Coordinates of C-alpha atoms in Angstrom, one line a residue:
Chain Z
M3 CA 70.6 167.9 135.6
N4 CA 72.8 165.7 133.5
P5 CA 74.3 163.1 135.9
K6 CA 77.7 163.4 134.4
L7 CA 77.7 167.2 134.9
A8 CA 76.4 166.8 138.4
Q9 CA 79.3 164.4 139.1
K10 CA 81.8 166.9 137.8
I11 CA 80.4 169.8 139.9
A12 CA 80.3 167.7 143.0
F13 CA 83.9 166.6 142.5
I14 CA 85.1 170.1 142.0
I15 CA 83.3 171.4 145.1
L16 CA 84.7 168.6 147.3
L17 CA 88.2 169.2 145.9
L18 CA 88.0 173.0 146.5
A19 CA 86.9 172.4 150.0
T20 CA 89.9 170.2 150.6
I21 CA 92.3 172.7 149.1
L22 CA 90.8 175.4 151.2
V23 CA 91.7 173.4 154.3
I24 CA 95.3 173.0 153.2
V25 CA 96.0 176.6 152.1
P26 CA 95.9 178.4 155.4
V27 CA 97.9 175.6 157.2
G28 CA 100.5 175.7 154.4
M29 CA 100.7 179.5 154.4
I30 CA 101.1 179.6 158.2
V31 CA 104.0 177.1 158.1
V32 CA 105.7 178.8 155.1
I33 CA 105.5 182.3 156.5
I34 CA 106.7 181.2 159.9
V35 CA 109.6 179.3 158.4
V36 CA 110.6 181.9 155.9
K37 CA 110.5 184.8 158.4
G38 CA 111.7 182.9 161.4
A39 CA 114.3 180.5 160.2
P40 CA 117.1 183.1 159.7
A41 CA 117.0 184.0 163.4
I42 CA 117.3 180.5 164.6
N43 CA 120.7 179.6 165.9
W44 CA 122.2 177.9 168.9
E45 CA 122.3 181.2 170.8
F46 CA 118.6 181.8 170.2
L47 CA 117.7 178.3 171.4
L48 CA 120.1 178.0 174.3
A49 CA 120.7 181.4 175.7
M50 CA 118.8 183.6 178.3
P51 CA 117.0 186.6 176.9
S52 CA 118.7 189.9 177.3
K53 CA 118.2 193.6 176.6
G54 CA 114.5 193.5 177.5
M55 CA 114.0 190.3 175.4
R56 CA 115.1 192.1 172.3
A57 CA 118.3 190.0 172.1
G58 CA 119.7 186.7 173.4
G59 CA 117.6 183.5 173.3
I60 CA 114.4 181.9 174.5
F61 CA 115.9 179.1 176.4
P62 CA 113.9 179.5 179.6
A63 CA 110.6 179.6 177.6
I64 CA 111.5 176.4 175.8
V65 CA 112.4 174.6 179.0
G66 CA 109.3 176.1 180.7
T67 CA 107.0 174.8 177.9
I68 CA 108.5 171.4 178.0
Y69 CA 108.2 171.1 181.8
L70 CA 104.6 172.4 181.6
V71 CA 103.4 170.1 178.9
A72 CA 105.1 167.1 180.6
A73 CA 103.5 167.9 183.9
T74 CA 100.1 168.4 182.2
I75 CA 100.3 165.0 180.5
L76 CA 101.4 163.4 183.8
F77 CA 98.2 164.7 185.5
A78 CA 95.8 164.3 182.5
I79 CA 96.7 160.9 181.1
P80 CA 96.0 158.7 184.2
V81 CA 92.9 160.6 185.2
G82 CA 91.5 160.8 181.7
V83 CA 92.2 157.2 180.7
F84 CA 91.1 155.7 184.0
S85 CA 87.8 157.6 184.0
A86 CA 87.2 156.6 180.4
I87 CA 87.8 152.9 181.4
Y88 CA 85.4 153.4 184.3
L89 CA 82.7 154.9 182.1
V90 CA 83.0 152.3 179.3
E91 CA 83.6 149.1 181.3
Y92 CA 82.1 149.6 184.8
A93 CA 79.5 152.4 184.9
R94 CA 75.9 151.4 184.6
E95 CA 73.7 153.3 182.3
N96 CA 71.8 155.6 184.7
L97 CA 71.1 159.2 185.4
L98 CA 74.5 159.8 187.1
T99 CA 76.5 158.4 184.2
R100 CA 74.5 160.3 181.7
M101 CA 75.2 163.5 183.7
V102 CA 78.9 162.8 183.8
K103 CA 79.0 162.2 180.1
L104 CA 77.1 165.4 179.5
A105 CA 79.4 167.3 181.8
I106 CA 82.5 166.0 179.8
I107 CA 81.0 167.2 176.6
N108 CA 80.2 170.6 178.0
L109 CA 83.6 170.8 179.6
A110 CA 85.1 170.5 176.1
G111 CA 83.2 173.6 175.0
V112 CA 84.2 175.9 177.9
P113 CA 86.4 178.8 176.6
S114 CA 90.0 178.5 177.6
I115 CA 90.1 181.8 179.4
V116 CA 87.5 180.4 181.8
Y117 CA 89.8 177.6 182.6
G118 CA 92.5 180.2 183.3
L119 CA 90.4 182.1 185.8
F120 CA 89.3 178.8 187.4
G121 CA 92.9 177.8 187.8
L122 CA 93.7 181.2 189.2
G123 CA 90.9 180.8 191.8
L124 CA 91.5 177.2 192.7
F125 CA 95.2 176.4 192.4
V126 CA 96.9 179.8 192.6
I127 CA 94.8 181.4 195.3
F128 CA 92.7 178.9 197.2
L129 CA 95.3 176.1 197.3
G130 CA 98.1 178.6 197.6
F131 CA 100.4 177.2 194.9
G132 CA 100.9 180.7 193.6
P133 CA 101.7 181.1 189.9
S134 CA 103.7 178.0 189.3
I135 CA 104.3 175.0 187.0
I136 CA 102.0 172.9 189.1
A137 CA 99.1 175.4 189.0
G138 CA 99.5 175.8 185.3
A139 CA 99.8 172.1 184.6
L140 CA 96.7 171.3 186.7
T141 CA 94.8 174.0 184.8
L142 CA 95.9 172.7 181.4
A143 CA 95.2 169.1 182.5
I144 CA 91.6 170.0 183.4
M145 CA 91.3 171.7 180.0
I146 CA 92.5 168.7 178.0
L147 CA 90.7 166.1 180.1
P148 CA 87.6 166.1 178.0
I149 CA 89.7 165.5 174.8
I150 CA 91.5 162.6 176.3
I151 CA 88.4 161.1 177.9
T152 CA 86.3 161.4 174.8
T153 CA 88.8 159.9 172.4
S154 CA 89.8 157.1 174.9
K155 CA 86.1 156.3 175.4
E156 CA 85.6 156.0 171.7
A157 CA 88.7 153.8 171.4
L158 CA 87.5 151.5 174.2
D159 CA 84.0 151.4 172.8
S160 CA 85.3 150.3 169.4
V161 CA 87.0 147.2 170.9
P162 CA 84.8 144.4 169.8
R163 CA 82.6 142.9 172.5
S164 CA 83.6 139.5 171.3
Y165 CA 87.2 140.1 172.5
R166 CA 85.9 140.7 176.0
E167 CA 83.7 137.6 175.8
A168 CA 86.5 135.4 174.5
S169 CA 88.8 136.5 177.4
L170 CA 86.1 136.1 180.1
A171 CA 85.2 132.7 178.7
L172 CA 88.8 131.6 179.4
G173 CA 88.3 132.4 183.1
A174 CA 90.0 135.8 183.1
S175 CA 88.6 138.3 185.5
K176 CA 87.1 141.6 184.3
W177 CA 90.1 143.6 185.2
Q178 CA 92.5 141.1 183.5
T179 CA 90.3 141.3 180.4
I180 CA 90.6 145.1 180.4
R181 CA 94.3 145.1 181.2
H182 CA 95.4 142.4 178.7
V183 CA 92.9 142.6 175.9
V184 CA 90.9 145.8 175.8
L185 CA 93.5 148.3 176.7
P186 CA 96.2 147.0 174.2
S187 CA 93.6 147.1 171.4
A188 CA 92.4 150.6 172.3
L189 CA 95.9 152.0 172.8
P190 CA 96.3 153.5 169.3
G191 CA 93.0 155.4 169.7
I192 CA 93.9 156.5 173.2
L193 CA 97.3 157.8 171.9
T194 CA 95.4 159.9 169.3
G195 CA 93.6 161.6 172.1
I196 CA 96.9 162.2 173.9
I197 CA 98.4 163.7 170.8
L198 CA 95.5 166.1 170.5
G199 CA 95.8 166.9 174.1
I200 CA 99.6 167.7 173.9
S201 CA 99.0 170.0 171.0
R202 CA 96.3 171.9 172.8
A203 CA 98.2 172.1 176.1
A204 CA 101.4 173.3 174.4
G205 CA 99.7 176.1 172.4
E206 CA 97.1 177.6 174.7
T207 CA 97.8 181.0 176.2
A208 CA 94.8 181.9 178.2
P209 CA 94.9 179.2 180.8
I210 CA 98.5 179.8 181.6
L211 CA 98.2 183.6 181.7
F212 CA 97.4 183.8 185.4
T213 CA 98.5 180.4 186.6
V214 CA 102.2 180.0 185.5
A215 CA 103.5 182.2 182.7
A216 CA 106.2 184.7 183.7
F217 CA 106.6 187.9 181.7
Y218 CA 110.4 188.0 182.0
L219 CA 112.3 185.5 184.1
P220 CA 115.8 184.7 182.8
R221 CA 116.5 181.6 184.8
L222 CA 115.4 178.0 184.9
P223 CA 112.8 176.7 187.4
R224 CA 114.1 174.7 190.3
T225 CA 110.8 173.1 191.6
M226 CA 107.3 172.5 190.5
F227 CA 106.3 175.6 192.5
D228 CA 108.4 178.0 190.5
Q229 CA 107.0 180.3 187.8
V230 CA 108.4 179.9 184.3
M231 CA 108.4 181.6 181.0
V232 CA 106.3 179.7 178.5
L233 CA 106.4 179.9 174.7
P234 CA 102.8 180.9 173.8
Y235 CA 102.8 183.7 176.3
H236 CA 106.3 184.8 175.4
L237 CA 105.2 184.9 171.8
F238 CA 102.3 187.1 172.8
V239 CA 104.6 189.3 174.8
V240 CA 107.2 189.8 172.1
S241 CA 104.6 190.5 169.4
T242 CA 102.6 193.0 171.3
Q243 CA 104.3 194.3 174.5
I244 CA 107.9 195.0 173.4
P245 CA 108.4 197.9 171.0
N246 CA 111.3 198.0 168.5
I247 CA 111.8 194.2 168.4
K248 CA 113.1 192.5 165.3
T249 CA 110.3 190.6 163.5
E250 CA 112.6 187.6 162.9
Y251 CA 112.8 187.2 166.6
T252 CA 109.0 187.0 166.9
Y253 CA 108.6 184.6 164.0
A254 CA 111.5 182.4 165.3
T255 CA 109.7 182.1 168.6
A256 CA 106.6 180.9 166.8
L257 CA 108.7 178.5 164.7
V258 CA 110.1 176.9 167.9
L259 CA 106.7 176.6 169.4
V260 CA 105.3 174.9 166.3
G261 CA 108.5 172.7 166.2
I262 CA 108.0 171.5 169.8
V263 CA 104.4 170.6 169.2
L264 CA 105.4 168.8 166.0
I265 CA 108.1 166.8 167.8
A266 CA 105.8 165.8 170.6
N267 CA 103.1 164.7 168.1
L268 CA 105.7 162.8 166.0
A269 CA 106.8 160.9 169.0
A270 CA 103.3 159.9 169.9
I271 CA 102.5 159.0 166.3
I272 CA 105.6 156.7 166.0
L273 CA 104.5 155.0 169.3
R274 CA 101.0 154.6 167.9
S275 CA 102.1 153.0 164.6
K276 CA 104.3 150.7 166.6
Y277 CA 101.3 149.5 168.6
R278 CA 99.2 149.2 165.5
K279 CA 101.7 146.9 163.9
K280 CA 101.7 144.7 167.0
I281 CA 97.9 144.1 166.7
Chain N
M2 CA 76.3 107.3 183.2
T3 CA 76.8 110.2 185.7
I4 CA 75.0 113.4 185.3
K5 CA 77.4 116.4 184.8
I6 CA 74.9 119.2 184.1
K7 CA 71.3 119.3 185.2
T8 CA 68.7 122.1 185.2
N9 CA 65.6 122.4 187.2
K10 CA 62.7 124.5 185.8
L11 CA 65.2 127.0 184.3
N12 CA 63.6 130.2 183.0
I13 CA 65.7 132.8 181.3
Y14 CA 64.5 136.3 180.5
Y15 CA 65.9 139.3 178.7
G16 CA 63.8 142.2 180.1
D17 CA 60.2 141.1 179.6
K18 CA 61.1 138.6 176.9
Q19 CA 61.4 135.0 177.9
A20 CA 64.1 133.2 176.0
V21 CA 64.2 129.8 177.8
K22 CA 61.0 128.3 179.2
S23 CA 60.9 125.9 182.2
L24 CA 63.8 123.8 181.0
D25 CA 64.6 120.5 182.6
I26 CA 67.6 118.9 181.0
E27 CA 70.3 116.4 182.0
I28 CA 73.7 116.2 180.3
Y29 CA 76.0 113.2 181.0
N30 CA 79.7 113.0 181.6
N31 CA 81.7 112.5 178.4
E32 CA 78.9 112.8 175.9
I33 CA 78.4 115.2 173.1
L34 CA 74.9 116.7 173.4
G35 CA 73.8 118.3 170.2
I36 CA 71.2 121.1 170.5
I37 CA 69.3 121.9 167.3
G38 CA 66.5 124.2 166.5
P39 CA 65.6 127.2 164.4
A40 CA 66.8 130.8 165.2
N41 CA 65.5 132.3 168.4
S42 CA 64.8 128.9 170.0
G43 CA 66.9 129.7 173.0
K44 CA 69.8 127.3 172.2
T45 CA 72.6 129.8 172.5
T46 CA 70.9 131.5 175.5
F47 CA 70.9 128.2 177.3
L48 CA 74.5 127.5 176.3
R49 CA 75.6 130.9 177.6
S50 CA 73.8 130.3 180.9
L51 CA 76.2 127.4 181.5
N52 CA 79.3 129.6 181.8
R53 CA 77.3 132.6 183.0
L54 CA 78.3 134.7 180.0
N55 CA 74.7 135.9 180.0
D56 CA 75.6 137.9 183.1
L57 CA 77.1 140.4 180.8
S58 CA 73.7 141.5 179.4
P59 CA 72.2 144.0 181.8
S60 CA 68.6 142.8 181.1
F61 CA 69.3 139.2 181.8
S62 CA 67.5 137.5 184.7
H63 CA 66.7 133.9 185.5
D64 CA 64.9 131.6 187.9
G65 CA 65.3 127.9 188.5
E66 CA 68.6 126.0 189.0
V67 CA 71.6 125.2 186.8
L68 CA 73.5 122.4 188.6
I69 CA 77.0 121.4 187.6
D70 CA 78.3 118.4 189.6
G71 CA 75.2 119.1 191.8
V72 CA 76.1 122.7 192.7
D73 CA 73.9 125.5 191.5
I74 CA 76.3 127.8 189.5
Y75 CA 74.1 130.8 190.2
S76 CA 74.3 130.4 194.0
K77 CA 76.1 132.9 196.1
G78 CA 79.4 131.2 196.9
V79 CA 80.2 130.5 193.2
D80 CA 83.2 132.3 191.8
V81 CA 82.3 133.2 188.2
N82 CA 85.9 133.2 187.0
S83 CA 86.7 129.8 188.2
L84 CA 83.4 128.5 186.8
R85 CA 84.4 129.8 183.4
K86 CA 87.7 128.1 183.8
R87 CA 85.8 124.8 184.3
V88 CA 83.3 125.5 181.5
G89 CA 85.1 126.5 178.4
M90 CA 83.4 128.0 175.3
V91 CA 84.1 128.0 171.6
F92 CA 82.2 130.8 169.8
A93 CA 80.4 130.9 166.5
L94 CA 83.0 133.0 164.7
P95 CA 86.6 132.2 165.3
L96 CA 87.8 134.8 167.8
P97 CA 91.5 134.7 168.3
L98 CA 92.7 137.5 170.6
P99 CA 94.8 140.1 168.8
M100 CA 98.1 138.5 169.7
S101 CA 100.4 135.6 168.5
I102 CA 99.3 131.9 168.3
Y103 CA 101.5 131.2 171.4
E104 CA 100.1 134.1 173.4
N105 CA 96.5 133.0 172.6
I106 CA 97.1 129.6 174.0
V107 CA 98.9 130.7 177.2
Y108 CA 96.4 133.6 177.8
G109 CA 94.2 131.6 180.1
P110 CA 96.9 129.8 182.1
K111 CA 98.9 133.0 182.5
R112 CA 95.8 134.7 183.9
Q113 CA 95.6 131.9 186.5
G114 CA 99.1 132.9 187.5
L115 CA 101.2 130.3 185.7
T116 CA 104.5 131.8 184.7
D117 CA 106.8 128.8 184.4
K118 CA 108.1 129.0 180.8
K119 CA 108.7 125.3 180.5
K120 CA 105.2 124.4 181.7
L121 CA 103.6 127.0 179.4
N122 CA 105.5 125.5 176.4
E123 CA 104.2 122.1 177.3
I124 CA 100.6 123.4 177.6
V125 CA 100.9 125.0 174.1
E126 CA 102.1 121.9 172.5
A127 CA 99.6 119.6 174.2
S128 CA 96.6 121.7 173.6
L129 CA 97.5 122.4 169.9
K130 CA 98.0 118.7 169.4
E131 CA 94.6 117.9 171.0
A132 CA 93.0 120.4 168.7
Y133 CA 94.7 118.9 165.6
L134 CA 96.6 122.1 164.9
W135 CA 100.1 121.5 166.1
D136 CA 101.5 120.1 162.8
E137 CA 100.3 123.1 160.9
V138 CA 101.6 125.8 163.2
K139 CA 104.5 124.3 165.2
D140 CA 107.1 126.3 163.2
R141 CA 105.4 129.7 163.5
L142 CA 104.0 130.0 166.9
D143 CA 104.9 133.7 166.9
L144 CA 102.6 134.4 164.0
Q145 CA 99.7 136.7 164.6
A146 CA 96.7 134.5 165.2
M147 CA 94.6 136.6 162.8
R148 CA 96.8 135.5 159.9
L149 CA 95.6 131.9 160.2
S150 CA 92.8 130.6 158.0
G151 CA 89.3 130.5 159.4
G152 CA 89.4 126.8 160.2
Q153 CA 92.8 127.1 161.8
Q154 CA 91.6 130.0 163.9
Q155 CA 88.7 128.0 165.1
R156 CA 90.9 125.1 166.1
L157 CA 93.2 127.6 167.8
C158 CA 90.2 128.7 169.8
I159 CA 89.5 125.1 170.8
A160 CA 93.2 124.7 171.8
R161 CA 93.0 127.9 173.8
T162 CA 90.0 126.6 175.6
L163 CA 91.7 123.3 176.3
A164 CA 94.7 125.1 177.7
V165 CA 92.8 126.1 180.9
E166 CA 91.9 122.4 181.4
P167 CA 88.1 122.7 181.5
E168 CA 85.7 119.9 182.4
I169 CA 82.9 121.0 180.0
I170 CA 83.3 122.6 176.6
L171 CA 80.4 124.6 175.0
F172 CA 80.4 124.9 171.3
D173 CA 78.2 127.7 169.9
E174 CA 77.7 126.9 166.2
P175 CA 81.4 126.4 165.8
S176 CA 81.4 125.9 162.1
S177 CA 79.0 128.6 161.0
G178 CA 81.9 130.5 159.3
L179 CA 83.8 127.6 158.0
D180 CA 84.1 125.7 154.8
P181 CA 83.3 121.9 154.7
I182 CA 86.9 120.7 155.0
S183 CA 87.6 123.0 158.0
T184 CA 84.3 121.9 159.5
A185 CA 85.3 118.2 159.1
R186 CA 88.6 118.9 161.0
V187 CA 86.8 120.7 163.8
E188 CA 84.3 117.8 164.1
E189 CA 87.1 115.3 164.2
A190 CA 88.7 117.2 167.1
M191 CA 85.3 117.4 168.9
V192 CA 84.7 113.6 168.7
K193 CA 88.2 112.9 170.0
L194 CA 87.6 115.4 172.9
K195 CA 84.5 113.6 174.1
E196 CA 86.8 111.0 175.7
K197 CA 88.0 113.6 178.2
Y198 CA 85.4 116.3 178.3
T199 CA 81.6 116.8 178.4
I200 CA 80.6 118.7 175.3
V201 CA 77.5 120.7 174.5
L202 CA 77.2 121.6 170.9
V203 CA 74.7 124.1 169.6
T204 CA 74.4 123.9 165.8
N205 CA 72.3 125.0 162.9
H206 CA 73.5 122.1 160.8
T207 CA 71.2 119.3 161.6
K208 CA 73.6 117.0 159.8
Q209 CA 76.5 118.1 162.0
A210 CA 74.5 117.1 165.1
A211 CA 73.8 113.8 163.5
R212 CA 77.5 113.2 162.7
V213 CA 79.0 114.0 166.1
S214 CA 76.4 113.9 168.9
S215 CA 75.7 111.0 171.3
R216 CA 72.3 112.6 172.0
V217 CA 70.3 115.4 170.4
A218 CA 67.9 117.9 172.0
F219 CA 65.4 119.9 169.8
F220 CA 64.6 123.4 171.0
L221 CA 61.7 125.5 169.6
M222 CA 60.8 129.0 170.8
G223 CA 62.5 128.6 174.2
E224 CA 61.2 125.1 174.9
M225 CA 62.9 121.8 174.7
I226 CA 60.5 119.7 172.6
E227 CA 62.4 116.5 172.6
I228 CA 65.7 114.9 173.7
D229 CA 66.9 111.4 172.8
K230 CA 69.7 109.3 171.4
T231 CA 70.9 110.7 168.1
D232 CA 69.8 107.8 165.9
R233 CA 66.3 107.7 167.5
I234 CA 65.8 111.4 167.0
F235 CA 66.7 111.2 163.4
T236 CA 64.9 108.0 162.5
N237 CA 61.9 108.0 164.9
P238 CA 61.2 111.3 166.5
K239 CA 58.3 111.3 169.0
D240 CA 57.1 114.8 168.3
S241 CA 55.8 115.9 164.9
R242 CA 57.5 119.3 165.2
T243 CA 60.9 117.6 165.6
E244 CA 60.2 115.5 162.5
G245 CA 59.1 118.7 160.6
Y246 CA 62.3 120.5 161.5
I247 CA 64.6 117.6 160.8
S248 CA 63.0 116.9 157.4
G249 CA 63.4 120.5 156.5
K250 CA 59.8 121.6 156.5
F251 CA 60.7 124.7 158.5
G252 CA 63.6 126.4 160.3

């Protein structure tokens, strides 16, 4: 084939593939905004639901989602980042480490409903937490751990060996080297993993189904052991379980969920670019 | 002249491969010992055994002794971190840490627990002056170290090493990434440092060894072929292989 023609064809295929990626994302956002935005007002955001969720607001579900994601991150970040540090900096290459790494990869591929059932068995029933924020957060934390560990591991691996050597050669201990040189350099990459984790935790329905999500609970949680309404599940409920509901109400719920994920991600991205500039 | 570093039958292995073979060497206080030799001759491996940076490679093993001030640094009671504080190292490529000039210098002292702001400031000024960098950076100590030129970065690395008050400084091909003018400035700093420190310089530039060293050792395939006063090595080497290397027949 004529190389010029081949070049043109390759370019067009690559461009089309890229456009195909954008189109669904764009359509989802446009449809949700167009159909949901009219229903969004202060009452919708800040009031309790009423009339069997056909009227009023989604305040408890918003608060529930925020609590749940915050608690998840609180559990998942330290465990995920610390274990990534251990695997990269301390673990020797042996059968056990290889098995741990394999387990992490496999854990990332487990369907989310399985996590839900696991959480139900372990946290809700066996440990006796009942359906609660803590049970849901722990379940979600286990689900997003592989994401956080994998991205943190990659970020730590990409810190040049020479930084470590330079620090050690100055008499710094291994931990001081990790704490003052390796971690700051890896932080932007680690934050990327955390962003992905937040999005996943905020949006999943299956893991929270049996562990925390309340069908209808028009009050705010008082402790970590209370059940709450959560946006993804609420969205499922209002779109399938409640007859004669206004469609704007459903779309507005979706819009709020997308908005919360977006705000959380934006915060992490701003934090990340701040650290990038420092380096 | 007192002996600062001495090895007894030092063998270094990476897995099955032997990198340094039965090395007996003595390095005196306040001298610059230049180590020359072609690639894979064990120069850098030997250098990295003096501050135990080799320990980082999982396949590293050794036998024999490495004595500093008469104490084997591989013996049980030796604390690696304080050893590395006594034996500083300047690497082949300038390796400033990803922080400001000021933070680079105080990195070592801070890790030893020094927090007194006034003292840290004094250390920064003193070590930058000793490394001939102070005049060029004194007005912009908050600048990211990566923004400096290559030669300035390398002198910053020297200053950073001096800040922890070592007794010995190891230079691992310190000018391999530098232009001739920067190299000259680094060498100038090195010669001055000899008065206070013991310096071991591994270099690929035979001429650099000739310019700055008091004595020169020639390494070949893990063995030390010859060690002598600089002028004698370059004018009247005992071994024909040394002569061959110096005159550019191989390497």
